[in-house]
Coordinates of C-alpha atoms in Angstrom, one line a residue:
X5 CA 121.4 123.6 66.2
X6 CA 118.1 125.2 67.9
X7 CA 115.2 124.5 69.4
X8 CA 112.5 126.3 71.6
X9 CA 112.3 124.4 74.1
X10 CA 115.8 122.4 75.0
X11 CA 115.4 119.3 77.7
X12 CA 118.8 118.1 79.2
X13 CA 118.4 114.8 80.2
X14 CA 116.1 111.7 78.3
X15 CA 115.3 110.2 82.0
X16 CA 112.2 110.1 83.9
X17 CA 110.5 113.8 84.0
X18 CA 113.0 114.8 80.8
X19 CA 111.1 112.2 78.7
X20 CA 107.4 113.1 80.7
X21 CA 108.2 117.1 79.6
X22 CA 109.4 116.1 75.7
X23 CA 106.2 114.0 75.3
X24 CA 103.8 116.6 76.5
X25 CA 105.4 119.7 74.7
X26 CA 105.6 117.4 71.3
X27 CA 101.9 116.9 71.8
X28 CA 101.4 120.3 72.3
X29 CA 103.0 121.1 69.3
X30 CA 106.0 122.8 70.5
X31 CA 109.3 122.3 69.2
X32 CA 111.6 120.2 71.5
X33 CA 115.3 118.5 71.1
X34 CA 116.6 116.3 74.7
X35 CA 120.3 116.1 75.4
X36 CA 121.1 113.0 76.4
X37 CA 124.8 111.8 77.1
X38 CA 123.8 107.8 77.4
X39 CA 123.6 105.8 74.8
X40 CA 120.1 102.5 73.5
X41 CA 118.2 101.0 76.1
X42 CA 117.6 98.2 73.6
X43 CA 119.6 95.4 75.2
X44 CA 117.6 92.2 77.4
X45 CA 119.5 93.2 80.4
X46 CA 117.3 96.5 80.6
X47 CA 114.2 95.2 78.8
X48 CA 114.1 92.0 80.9
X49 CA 112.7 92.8 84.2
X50 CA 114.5 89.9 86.2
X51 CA 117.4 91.1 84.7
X52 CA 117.6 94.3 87.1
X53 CA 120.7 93.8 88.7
X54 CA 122.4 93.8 85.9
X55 CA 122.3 97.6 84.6
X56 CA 122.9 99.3 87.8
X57 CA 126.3 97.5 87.8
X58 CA 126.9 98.6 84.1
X59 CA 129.2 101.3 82.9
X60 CA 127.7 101.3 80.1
X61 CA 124.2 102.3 81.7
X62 CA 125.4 103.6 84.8
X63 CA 127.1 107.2 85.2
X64 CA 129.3 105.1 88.0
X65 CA 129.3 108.0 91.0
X66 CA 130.0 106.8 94.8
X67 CA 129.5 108.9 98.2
X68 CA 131.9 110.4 99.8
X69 CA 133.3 108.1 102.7
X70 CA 130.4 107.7 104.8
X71 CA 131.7 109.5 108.4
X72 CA 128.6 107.5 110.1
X73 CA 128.8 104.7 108.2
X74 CA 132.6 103.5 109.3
X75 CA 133.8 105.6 106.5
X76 CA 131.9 103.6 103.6
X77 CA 131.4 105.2 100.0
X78 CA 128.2 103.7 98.9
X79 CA 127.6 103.3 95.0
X80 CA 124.6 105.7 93.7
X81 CA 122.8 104.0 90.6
X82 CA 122.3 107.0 87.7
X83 CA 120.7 105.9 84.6
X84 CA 123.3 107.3 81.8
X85 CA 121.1 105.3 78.8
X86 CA 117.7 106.6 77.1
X87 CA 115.1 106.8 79.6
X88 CA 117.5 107.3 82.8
X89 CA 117.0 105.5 85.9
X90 CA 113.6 104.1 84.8
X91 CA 116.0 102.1 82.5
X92 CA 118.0 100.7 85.4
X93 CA 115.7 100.7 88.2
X94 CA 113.7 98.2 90.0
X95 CA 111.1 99.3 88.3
X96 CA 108.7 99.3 91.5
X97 CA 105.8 102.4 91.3
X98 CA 105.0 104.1 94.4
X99 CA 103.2 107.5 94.1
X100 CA 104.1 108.2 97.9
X101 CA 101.8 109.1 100.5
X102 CA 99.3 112.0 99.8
X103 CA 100.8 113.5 103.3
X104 CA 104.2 113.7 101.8
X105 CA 102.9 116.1 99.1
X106 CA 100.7 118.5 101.6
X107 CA 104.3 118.8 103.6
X108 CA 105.8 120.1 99.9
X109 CA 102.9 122.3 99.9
X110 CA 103.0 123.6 103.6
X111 CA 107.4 124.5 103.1
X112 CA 106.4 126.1 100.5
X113 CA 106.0 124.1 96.9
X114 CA 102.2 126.0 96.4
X115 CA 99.8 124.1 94.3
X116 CA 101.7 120.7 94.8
X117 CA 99.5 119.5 97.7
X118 CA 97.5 115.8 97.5
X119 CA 94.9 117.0 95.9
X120 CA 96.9 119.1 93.3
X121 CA 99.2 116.2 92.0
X122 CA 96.9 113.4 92.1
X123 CA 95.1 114.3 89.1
X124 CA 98.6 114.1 87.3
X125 CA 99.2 110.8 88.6
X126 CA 96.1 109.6 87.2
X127 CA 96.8 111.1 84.3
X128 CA 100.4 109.9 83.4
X129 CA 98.9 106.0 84.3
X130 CA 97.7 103.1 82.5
X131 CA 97.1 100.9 85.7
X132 CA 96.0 97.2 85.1
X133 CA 95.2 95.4 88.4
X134 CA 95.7 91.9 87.0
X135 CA 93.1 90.7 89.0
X136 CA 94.5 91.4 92.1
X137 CA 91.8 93.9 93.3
X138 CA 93.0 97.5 93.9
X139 CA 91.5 101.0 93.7
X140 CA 90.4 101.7 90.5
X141 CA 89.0 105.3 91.1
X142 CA 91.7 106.4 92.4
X143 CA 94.0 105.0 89.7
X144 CA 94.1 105.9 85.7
X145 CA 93.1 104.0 83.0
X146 CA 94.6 105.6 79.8
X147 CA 97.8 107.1 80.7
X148 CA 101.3 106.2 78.8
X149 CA 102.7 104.8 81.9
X150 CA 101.5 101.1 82.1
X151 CA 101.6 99.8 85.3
X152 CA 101.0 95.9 86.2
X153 CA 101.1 93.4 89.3
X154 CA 103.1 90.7 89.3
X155 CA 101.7 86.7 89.6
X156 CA 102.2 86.7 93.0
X157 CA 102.4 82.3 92.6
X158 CA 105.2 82.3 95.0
X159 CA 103.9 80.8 98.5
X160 CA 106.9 83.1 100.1
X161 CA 105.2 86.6 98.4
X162 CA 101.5 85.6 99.5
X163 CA 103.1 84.1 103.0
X164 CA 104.5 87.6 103.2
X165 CA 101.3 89.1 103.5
X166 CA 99.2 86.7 105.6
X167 CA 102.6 87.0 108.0
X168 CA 101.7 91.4 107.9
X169 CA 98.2 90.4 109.1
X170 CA 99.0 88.1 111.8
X171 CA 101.0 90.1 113.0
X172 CA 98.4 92.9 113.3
X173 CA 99.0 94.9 110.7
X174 CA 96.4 96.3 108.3
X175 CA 96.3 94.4 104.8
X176 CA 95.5 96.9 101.9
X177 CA 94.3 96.2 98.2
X178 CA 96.1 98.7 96.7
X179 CA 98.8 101.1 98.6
X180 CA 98.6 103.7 95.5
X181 CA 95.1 104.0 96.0
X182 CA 92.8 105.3 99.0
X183 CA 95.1 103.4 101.9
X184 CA 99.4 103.4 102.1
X185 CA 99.3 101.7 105.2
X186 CA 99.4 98.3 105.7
X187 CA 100.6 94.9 103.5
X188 CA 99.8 94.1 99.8
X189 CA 100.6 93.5 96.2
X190 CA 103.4 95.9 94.6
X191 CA 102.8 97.9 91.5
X192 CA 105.3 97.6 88.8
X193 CA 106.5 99.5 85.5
X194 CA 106.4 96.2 83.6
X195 CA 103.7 95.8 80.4
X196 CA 103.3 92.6 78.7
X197 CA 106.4 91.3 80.0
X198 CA 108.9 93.9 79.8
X199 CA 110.3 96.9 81.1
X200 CA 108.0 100.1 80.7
X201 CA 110.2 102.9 81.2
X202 CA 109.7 106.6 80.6
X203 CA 112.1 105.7 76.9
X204 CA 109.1 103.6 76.3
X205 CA 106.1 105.3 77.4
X206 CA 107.0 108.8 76.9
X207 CA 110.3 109.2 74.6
X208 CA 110.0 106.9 71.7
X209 CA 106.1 108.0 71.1
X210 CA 107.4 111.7 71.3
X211 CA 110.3 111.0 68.8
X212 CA 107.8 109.8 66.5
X213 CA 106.3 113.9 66.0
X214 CA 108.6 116.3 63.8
X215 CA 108.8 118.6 66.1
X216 CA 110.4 116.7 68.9
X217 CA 114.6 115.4 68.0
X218 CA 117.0 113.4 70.6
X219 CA 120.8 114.3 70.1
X220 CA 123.4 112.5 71.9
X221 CA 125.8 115.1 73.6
X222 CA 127.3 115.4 76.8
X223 CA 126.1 118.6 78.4
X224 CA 128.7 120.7 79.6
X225 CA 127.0 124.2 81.4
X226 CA 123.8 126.0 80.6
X227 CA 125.0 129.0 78.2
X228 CA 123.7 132.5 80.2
X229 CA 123.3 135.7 79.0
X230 CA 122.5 139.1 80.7
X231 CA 120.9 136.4 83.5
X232 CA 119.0 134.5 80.9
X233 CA 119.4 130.6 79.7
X234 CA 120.0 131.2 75.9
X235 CA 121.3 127.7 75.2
X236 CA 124.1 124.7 76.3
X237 CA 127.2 124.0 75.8
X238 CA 127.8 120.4 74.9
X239 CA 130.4 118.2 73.9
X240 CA 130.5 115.5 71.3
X241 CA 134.0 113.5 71.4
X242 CA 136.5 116.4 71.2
X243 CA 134.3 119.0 69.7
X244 CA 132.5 121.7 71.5
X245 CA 129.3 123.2 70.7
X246 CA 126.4 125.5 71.5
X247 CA 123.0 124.2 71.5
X248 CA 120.7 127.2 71.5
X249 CA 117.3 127.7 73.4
X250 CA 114.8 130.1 71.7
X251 CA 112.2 130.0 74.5
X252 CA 113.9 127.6 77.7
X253 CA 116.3 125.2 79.0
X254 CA 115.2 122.4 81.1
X255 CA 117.4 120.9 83.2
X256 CA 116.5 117.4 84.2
X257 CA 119.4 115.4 84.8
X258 CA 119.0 114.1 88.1
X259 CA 119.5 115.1 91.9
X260 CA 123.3 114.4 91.5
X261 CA 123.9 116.1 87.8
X262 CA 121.4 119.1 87.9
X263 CA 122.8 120.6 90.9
X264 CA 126.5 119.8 88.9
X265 CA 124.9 121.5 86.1
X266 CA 123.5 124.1 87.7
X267 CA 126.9 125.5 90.1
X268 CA 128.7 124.6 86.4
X269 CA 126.6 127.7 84.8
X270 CA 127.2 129.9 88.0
X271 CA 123.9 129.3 89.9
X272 CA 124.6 127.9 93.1
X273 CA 126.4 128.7 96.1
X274 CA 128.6 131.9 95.5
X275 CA 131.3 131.2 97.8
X276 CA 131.7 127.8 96.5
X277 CA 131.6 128.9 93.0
X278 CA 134.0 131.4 93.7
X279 CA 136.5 128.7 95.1
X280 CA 136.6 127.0 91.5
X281 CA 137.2 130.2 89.4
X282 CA 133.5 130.2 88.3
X283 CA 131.7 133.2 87.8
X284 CA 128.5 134.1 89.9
X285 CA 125.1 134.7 87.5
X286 CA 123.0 133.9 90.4
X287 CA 124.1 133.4 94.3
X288 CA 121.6 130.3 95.4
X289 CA 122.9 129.3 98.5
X290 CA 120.7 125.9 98.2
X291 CA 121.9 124.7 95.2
X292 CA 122.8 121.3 95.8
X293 CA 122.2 121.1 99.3
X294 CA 119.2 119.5 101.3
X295 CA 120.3 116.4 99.8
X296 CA 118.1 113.3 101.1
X297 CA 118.0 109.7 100.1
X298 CA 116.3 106.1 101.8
X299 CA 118.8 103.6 103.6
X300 CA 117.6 99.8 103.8
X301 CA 119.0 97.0 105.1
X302 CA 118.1 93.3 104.0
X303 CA 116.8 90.8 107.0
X304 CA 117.6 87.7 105.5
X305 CA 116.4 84.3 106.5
X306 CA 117.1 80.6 105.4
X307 CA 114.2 78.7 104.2
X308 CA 113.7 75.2 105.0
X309 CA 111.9 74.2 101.6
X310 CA 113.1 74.7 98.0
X311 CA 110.0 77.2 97.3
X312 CA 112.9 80.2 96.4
X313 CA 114.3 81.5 93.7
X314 CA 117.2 79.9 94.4
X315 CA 116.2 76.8 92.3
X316 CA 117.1 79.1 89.1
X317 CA 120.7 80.8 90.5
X318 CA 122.4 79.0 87.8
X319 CA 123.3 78.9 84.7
X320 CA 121.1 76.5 83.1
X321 CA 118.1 78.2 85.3
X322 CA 118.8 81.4 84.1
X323 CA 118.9 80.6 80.4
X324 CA 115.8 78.4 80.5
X325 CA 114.5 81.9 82.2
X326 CA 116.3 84.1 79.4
X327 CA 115.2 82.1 76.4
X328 CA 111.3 82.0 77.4
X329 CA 111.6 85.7 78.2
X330 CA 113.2 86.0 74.8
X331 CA 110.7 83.8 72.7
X332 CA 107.6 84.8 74.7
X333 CA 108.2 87.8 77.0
X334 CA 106.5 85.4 80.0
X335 CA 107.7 83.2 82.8
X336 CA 109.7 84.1 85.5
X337 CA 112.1 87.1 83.5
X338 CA 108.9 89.2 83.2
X339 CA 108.8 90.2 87.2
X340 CA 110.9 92.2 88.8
X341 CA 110.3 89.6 91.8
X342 CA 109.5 92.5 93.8
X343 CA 105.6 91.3 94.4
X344 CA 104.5 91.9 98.1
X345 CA 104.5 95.2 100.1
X346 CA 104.2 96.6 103.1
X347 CA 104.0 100.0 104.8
X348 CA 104.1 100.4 108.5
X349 CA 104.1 103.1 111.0
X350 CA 107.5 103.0 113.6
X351 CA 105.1 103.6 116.3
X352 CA 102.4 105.4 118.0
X353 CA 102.1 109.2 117.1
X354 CA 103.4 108.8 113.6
X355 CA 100.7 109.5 111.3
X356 CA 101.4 108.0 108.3
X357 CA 103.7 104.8 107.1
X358 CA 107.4 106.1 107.8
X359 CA 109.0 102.1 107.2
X360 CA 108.8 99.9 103.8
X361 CA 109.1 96.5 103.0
X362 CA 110.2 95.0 99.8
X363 CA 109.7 91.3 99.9
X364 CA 112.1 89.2 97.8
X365 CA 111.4 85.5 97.5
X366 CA 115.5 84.7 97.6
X367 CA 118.5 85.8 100.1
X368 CA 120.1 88.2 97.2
X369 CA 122.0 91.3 97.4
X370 CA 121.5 94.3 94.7
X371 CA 125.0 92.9 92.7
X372 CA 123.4 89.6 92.5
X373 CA 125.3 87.7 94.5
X374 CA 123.1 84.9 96.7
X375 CA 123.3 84.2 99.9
X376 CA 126.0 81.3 100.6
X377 CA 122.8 79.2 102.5
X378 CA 120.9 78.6 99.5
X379 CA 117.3 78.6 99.7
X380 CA 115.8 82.0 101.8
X381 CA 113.7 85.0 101.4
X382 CA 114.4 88.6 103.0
X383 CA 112.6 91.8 103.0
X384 CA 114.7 95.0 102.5
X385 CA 113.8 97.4 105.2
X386 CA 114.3 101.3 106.1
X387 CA 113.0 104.3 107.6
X388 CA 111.1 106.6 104.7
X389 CA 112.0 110.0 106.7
X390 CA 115.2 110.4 108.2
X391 CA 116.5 114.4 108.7
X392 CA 120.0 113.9 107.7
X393 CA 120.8 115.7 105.7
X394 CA 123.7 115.5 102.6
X395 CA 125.1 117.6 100.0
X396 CA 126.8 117.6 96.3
X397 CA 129.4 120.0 95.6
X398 CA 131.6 120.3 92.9
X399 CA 134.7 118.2 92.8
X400 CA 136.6 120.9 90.7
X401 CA 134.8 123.5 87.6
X402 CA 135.7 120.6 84.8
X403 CA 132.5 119.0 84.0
X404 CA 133.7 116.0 83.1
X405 CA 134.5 115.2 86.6
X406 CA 131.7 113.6 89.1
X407 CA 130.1 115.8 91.5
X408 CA 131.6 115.0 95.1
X409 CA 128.1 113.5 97.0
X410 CA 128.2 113.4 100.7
X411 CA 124.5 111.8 101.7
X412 CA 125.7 112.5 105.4
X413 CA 124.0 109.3 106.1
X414 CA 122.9 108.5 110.1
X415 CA 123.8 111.8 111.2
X416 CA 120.4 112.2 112.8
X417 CA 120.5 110.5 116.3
X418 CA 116.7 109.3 116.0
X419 CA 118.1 107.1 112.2
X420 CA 120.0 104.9 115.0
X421 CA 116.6 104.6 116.8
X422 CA 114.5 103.7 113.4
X423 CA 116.9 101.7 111.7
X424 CA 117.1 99.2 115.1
X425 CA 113.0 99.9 115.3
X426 CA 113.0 98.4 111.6
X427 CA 115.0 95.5 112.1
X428 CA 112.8 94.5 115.6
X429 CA 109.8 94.7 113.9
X430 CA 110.8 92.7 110.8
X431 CA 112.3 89.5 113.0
X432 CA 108.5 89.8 114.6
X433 CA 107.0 89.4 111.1
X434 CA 108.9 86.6 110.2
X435 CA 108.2 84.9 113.4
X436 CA 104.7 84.6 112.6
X437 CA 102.8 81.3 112.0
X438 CA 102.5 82.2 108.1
X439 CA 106.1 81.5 107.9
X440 CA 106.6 78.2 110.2
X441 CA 106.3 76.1 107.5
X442 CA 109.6 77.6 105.9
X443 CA 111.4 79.7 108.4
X444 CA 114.9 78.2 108.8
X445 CA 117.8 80.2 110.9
X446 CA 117.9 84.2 110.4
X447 CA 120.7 84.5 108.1
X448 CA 121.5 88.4 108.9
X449 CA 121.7 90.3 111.0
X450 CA 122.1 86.6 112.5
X451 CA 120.1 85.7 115.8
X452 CA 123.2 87.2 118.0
X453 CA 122.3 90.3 117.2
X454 CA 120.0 91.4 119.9
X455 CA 121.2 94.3 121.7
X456 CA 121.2 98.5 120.4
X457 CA 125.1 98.0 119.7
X458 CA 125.0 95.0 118.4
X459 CA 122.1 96.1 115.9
X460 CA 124.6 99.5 115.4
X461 CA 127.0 97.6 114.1
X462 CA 125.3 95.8 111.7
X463 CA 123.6 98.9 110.4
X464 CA 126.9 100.4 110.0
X465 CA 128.5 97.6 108.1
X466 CA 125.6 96.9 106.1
X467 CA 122.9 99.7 105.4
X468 CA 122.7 100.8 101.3
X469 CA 121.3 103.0 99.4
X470 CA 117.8 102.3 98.0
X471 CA 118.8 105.1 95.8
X472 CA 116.5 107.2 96.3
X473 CA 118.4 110.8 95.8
X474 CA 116.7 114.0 95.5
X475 CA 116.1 117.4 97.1
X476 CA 119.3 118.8 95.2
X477 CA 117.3 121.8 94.3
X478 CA 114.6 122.3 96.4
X479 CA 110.8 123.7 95.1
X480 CA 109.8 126.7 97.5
X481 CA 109.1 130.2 97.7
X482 CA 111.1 133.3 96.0
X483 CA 112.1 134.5 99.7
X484 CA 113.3 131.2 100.8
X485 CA 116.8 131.2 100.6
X486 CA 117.6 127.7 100.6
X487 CA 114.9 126.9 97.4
X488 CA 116.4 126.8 94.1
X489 CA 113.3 126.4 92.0
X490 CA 109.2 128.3 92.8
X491 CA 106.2 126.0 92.3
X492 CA 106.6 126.7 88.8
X493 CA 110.1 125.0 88.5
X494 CA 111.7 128.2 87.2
X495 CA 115.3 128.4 88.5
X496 CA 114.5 131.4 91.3
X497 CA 116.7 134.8 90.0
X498 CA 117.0 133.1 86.2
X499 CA 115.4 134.0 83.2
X500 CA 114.5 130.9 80.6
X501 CA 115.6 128.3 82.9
X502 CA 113.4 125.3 85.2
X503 CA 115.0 122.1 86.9
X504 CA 112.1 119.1 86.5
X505 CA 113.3 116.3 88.2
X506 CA 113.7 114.6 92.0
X507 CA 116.3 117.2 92.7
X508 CA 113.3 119.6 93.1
X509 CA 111.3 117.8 95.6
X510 CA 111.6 119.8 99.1
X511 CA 111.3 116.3 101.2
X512 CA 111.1 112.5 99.7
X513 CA 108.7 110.9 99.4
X514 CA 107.1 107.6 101.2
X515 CA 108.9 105.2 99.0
X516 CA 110.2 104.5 95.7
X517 CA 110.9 107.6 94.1
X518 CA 110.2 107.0 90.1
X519 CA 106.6 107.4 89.8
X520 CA 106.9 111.1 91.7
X521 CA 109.7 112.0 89.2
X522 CA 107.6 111.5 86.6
X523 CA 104.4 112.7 87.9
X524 CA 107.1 116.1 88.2
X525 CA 107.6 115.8 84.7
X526 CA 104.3 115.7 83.7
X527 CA 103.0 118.4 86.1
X528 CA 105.7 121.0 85.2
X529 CA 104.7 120.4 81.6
X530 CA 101.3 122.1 82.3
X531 CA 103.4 124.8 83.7
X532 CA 105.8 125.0 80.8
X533 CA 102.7 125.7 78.3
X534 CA 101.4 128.2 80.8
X535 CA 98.3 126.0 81.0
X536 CA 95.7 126.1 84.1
X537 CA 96.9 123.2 86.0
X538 CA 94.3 120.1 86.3
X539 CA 91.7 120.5 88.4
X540 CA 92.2 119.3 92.2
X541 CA 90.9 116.1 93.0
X542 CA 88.6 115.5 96.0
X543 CA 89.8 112.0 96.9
X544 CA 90.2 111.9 101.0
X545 CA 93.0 109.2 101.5
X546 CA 92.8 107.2 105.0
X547 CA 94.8 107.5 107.7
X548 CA 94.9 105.2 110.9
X549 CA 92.4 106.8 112.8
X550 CA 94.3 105.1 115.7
X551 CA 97.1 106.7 114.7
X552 CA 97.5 108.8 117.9
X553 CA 97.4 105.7 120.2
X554 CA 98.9 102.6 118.8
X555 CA 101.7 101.5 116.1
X556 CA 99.1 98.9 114.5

């Protein structure tokens, strides 16, 4: 079996690059070890917290015991299913701040400033504003990637908002258009109802060309010769086989399995290599290193009037949901209930957001378990740019084994600062008059917890993942010895060989981490056909202009 151009992984850049090199013409076959995405519990957008605790969906890889985190291994959410983690994700779409893309451009990642990537963001979208106001200039209209706003009818999501604004916050139409900071409406990967993953913009309309095939294999190692990427080695049950690449290998498997992948085949790390008997084709020392992810916590509040979800946490509410998601794709199963925003600033002489919100309109954690109270809302909170710093490293040179992931998590002194700065300035929010009407008792941290250690504690015991991994194999120049990848994507000191996915991004970005993964995908595509890259765009984004001076 042969193809030019051979794509390991059908997730979200994997499926981006197949779609544009079909289109192009070129000859492409995806690896992909995970099996249909065709079940409700992915299609069905309330259905979220369902996949990510699937084996079937989920490749099922924890940290390390946390050392900062009372010894804690966290759970890290990989899609293992057509279309990756766009198949198990929250499905929220955040481009990120244009500042966090001039910073990949300034360490290095040339041509991948603001104004270089935002023309592939419009490109890649289909953005509908559902009435809901927005930036339309600054957003596209014809992309694969349909992106939609939820009803917003809950008086919790809207009081959300007015609550952002009392408190003196900015309030912004559309936080993927000219202005991050400040409260709004979330954008969504949701079209008429259902999920809109990369397996459904980008993979199934591929799969419909000749030239582009999907075989289900579990990638083993990129095959090298004479320090080229001729091929790789996959398994199917007990058989082995060689896949072979007549032009390139692409390697987008994730910040946790292309780094694997990568130290597999020799590239990574020499000394490490050399500890599990593997032999060194290329001595990277920042393969799988630089490792960076977001940490929330929920704040969690009662609510004094049945306006939550929790009307529906049961089983007779969930199938009345189920069954008019089923018949009609509408109702309450069509949101990912993720419908109000906000982007702050931690405080003065920060120049851009550096906390998110996500409003939920019921006290829920991510395994879907509700909060013993009943009726409540909470907004999950964390700081976007924390410098801890992780690692993955391999757990021993079978691939079959998971890659052994220490996130390294609070290690930073100023994360303790952040995270207590987030919590403070979340109880303020919800103090506002917006909410007196159904504020009830704070449900955690719980009003005890008032002092630094007291806040420790509870960020110790409580923070998760937003599973946001990436930075596995960082973008930056040849002569940087810690990049993996140049601006092209091309695996630095490798012939025939790119990584395209989060793993590449030299520092993540201001929020949820899907829509940049893609916009990689869709970028390093151009780069694949050796085509000029799109024009830079001209758009000036705002920034406070108080910034200097003041928090709000």
């Amino acid at each position: 079996m042969r193809a030019d151009y051979v794509i390991i992984g059908a997730g979200s850049a994997g499926c981006a690059i197949a779609y544009r090199l079909a289109e192009a013409g070129k000859q492409v076959l995806i690896i992909e070890h995970g099996g249909s995405d065709r079940g409700p519990f992915i299609q069905m957008p309330a259905a979220l917290s369902y996949p990510m605790n699937m084996r079937m969906y989920d490749w099922g890889m924890k940290s390390e015991p946390e050392p900062h985190l009372g010894g804690r291994q966290l759970v890290t959410p990989r899609g293992k299913v057509i279309g990756g983690s766009s198949s198990i994700n929250g499905m929220i779409y955040v481009r990120g701040h244009a500042r966090d893309y001039d910073h990949w451009a300034e360490s290095g990642a040339a041509g991948w400033s603001y104004a270089d990537v935002l023309p592939y963001f419009k490109r890649m979208e289909h953005w509908h504003d559902g009435g809901h106001g927005g930036d339309p200039d600054w957003r596209g209209k014809d992309g694969p990637l349909h992106v939609t706003r939820g009803p917003r009818k809950n008086p919790l999501t809207r009081a959300f908002v007015e609550a952002g604004r009392q408190a003196g916050y900015p309030v912004t139409g559309d936080y993927n258009g000219e202005q991050q900071e400040g409260f709004g409406p979330f954008d969504a990967t949701i079209y008429k109802g259902r999920r809109w993953s990369a397996a459904n913009a980008y993979l199934r309309p591929a799969l419909k060309r000749p030239n582009c095939t999907l075989t289900r294999a579990f990638a083993r190692r990129i095959v090298m010769e004479n320090g080229r990427a001729t091929g790789v080695e996959v398994s199917r049950g007990s058989k082995v086989e060689v896949i072979g690449a007549n032009v390139e290998v692409i390697v987008a498997a994730s910040s946790l399995n292309s780094p694997k992948l990568l130290m597999l085949s020799g590239i990574g790390p020499g000394a490490h290599l050399a500890e599990h008997g593997i032999e060194v084709v290329a001595d990277r020392a920042g393969v799988g290193q630089n490792l960076q992810d977001h940490l929330e916590l929920y704040i969690q509040m009662a609510a004094t009037k049945p306006v939550s979800l929790f009307s529906y946490w049961n089983l007779r509410g969930k199938a009345r949901i189920g069954a008019e998601w089923l018949l009609w794709k509408t109702g309450l199963g069509s949101s990912n209930q993720f419908e109000s925003a906000g982007f702050i600033r931690s405080r003065a002489g920060v120049d851009y957001p550096d906390i998110q919100f996500h409003f939920l309109p019921i006290a829920v954690s991510y395994d879907g378990k509700v909060a013993p109270e009943g009726h409540g809302f909470q907004a999950h909170v964390g700081p976007m740019r924390s410098a801890s710093r992780g690692q993955v490293t391999l757990r021993s040179s079978d691939p079959s084994d998971n890659p052994c992931i220490q996130f390294n998590y609070m290690s930073d002194p100023q994360d303790w600062v952040d995270f207590r700065q987030c919590i403070r300035l979340t109880r303020e929010i919800f103090a506002q008059p917006a909410f007196d009407e159904f504020r009830g008792h704070e449900i955690q941290p719980g009003a005890a917890a008032q002092s630094d250690d007291a806040l420790d504690d509870f960020i110790r015991e409580h923070a998760e993942s937003a599973y946001h991994p990436c930075g596995t194999c960082k973008m930056g120049v040849a002569d940087d010895p810690m990049a993996v990848v140049d601006p092209q994507a091309k695996v630095i000191g490798v012939d025939g060989l790119r990584v395209a996915d989060s793993s590449i991004f030299p520092r993540v970005t201001n929020g949820n981490t899907n829509a940049p993964s893609i916009m990689v995908g869709e970028k390093v595509a151009d780069h694949i056909l050796q085509r000029h890259p799109l024009p830079p765009a001209n758009d000036t984004p705002w920034i406070n202009p108080n910034w200097q001076d003041a928090q709000r």
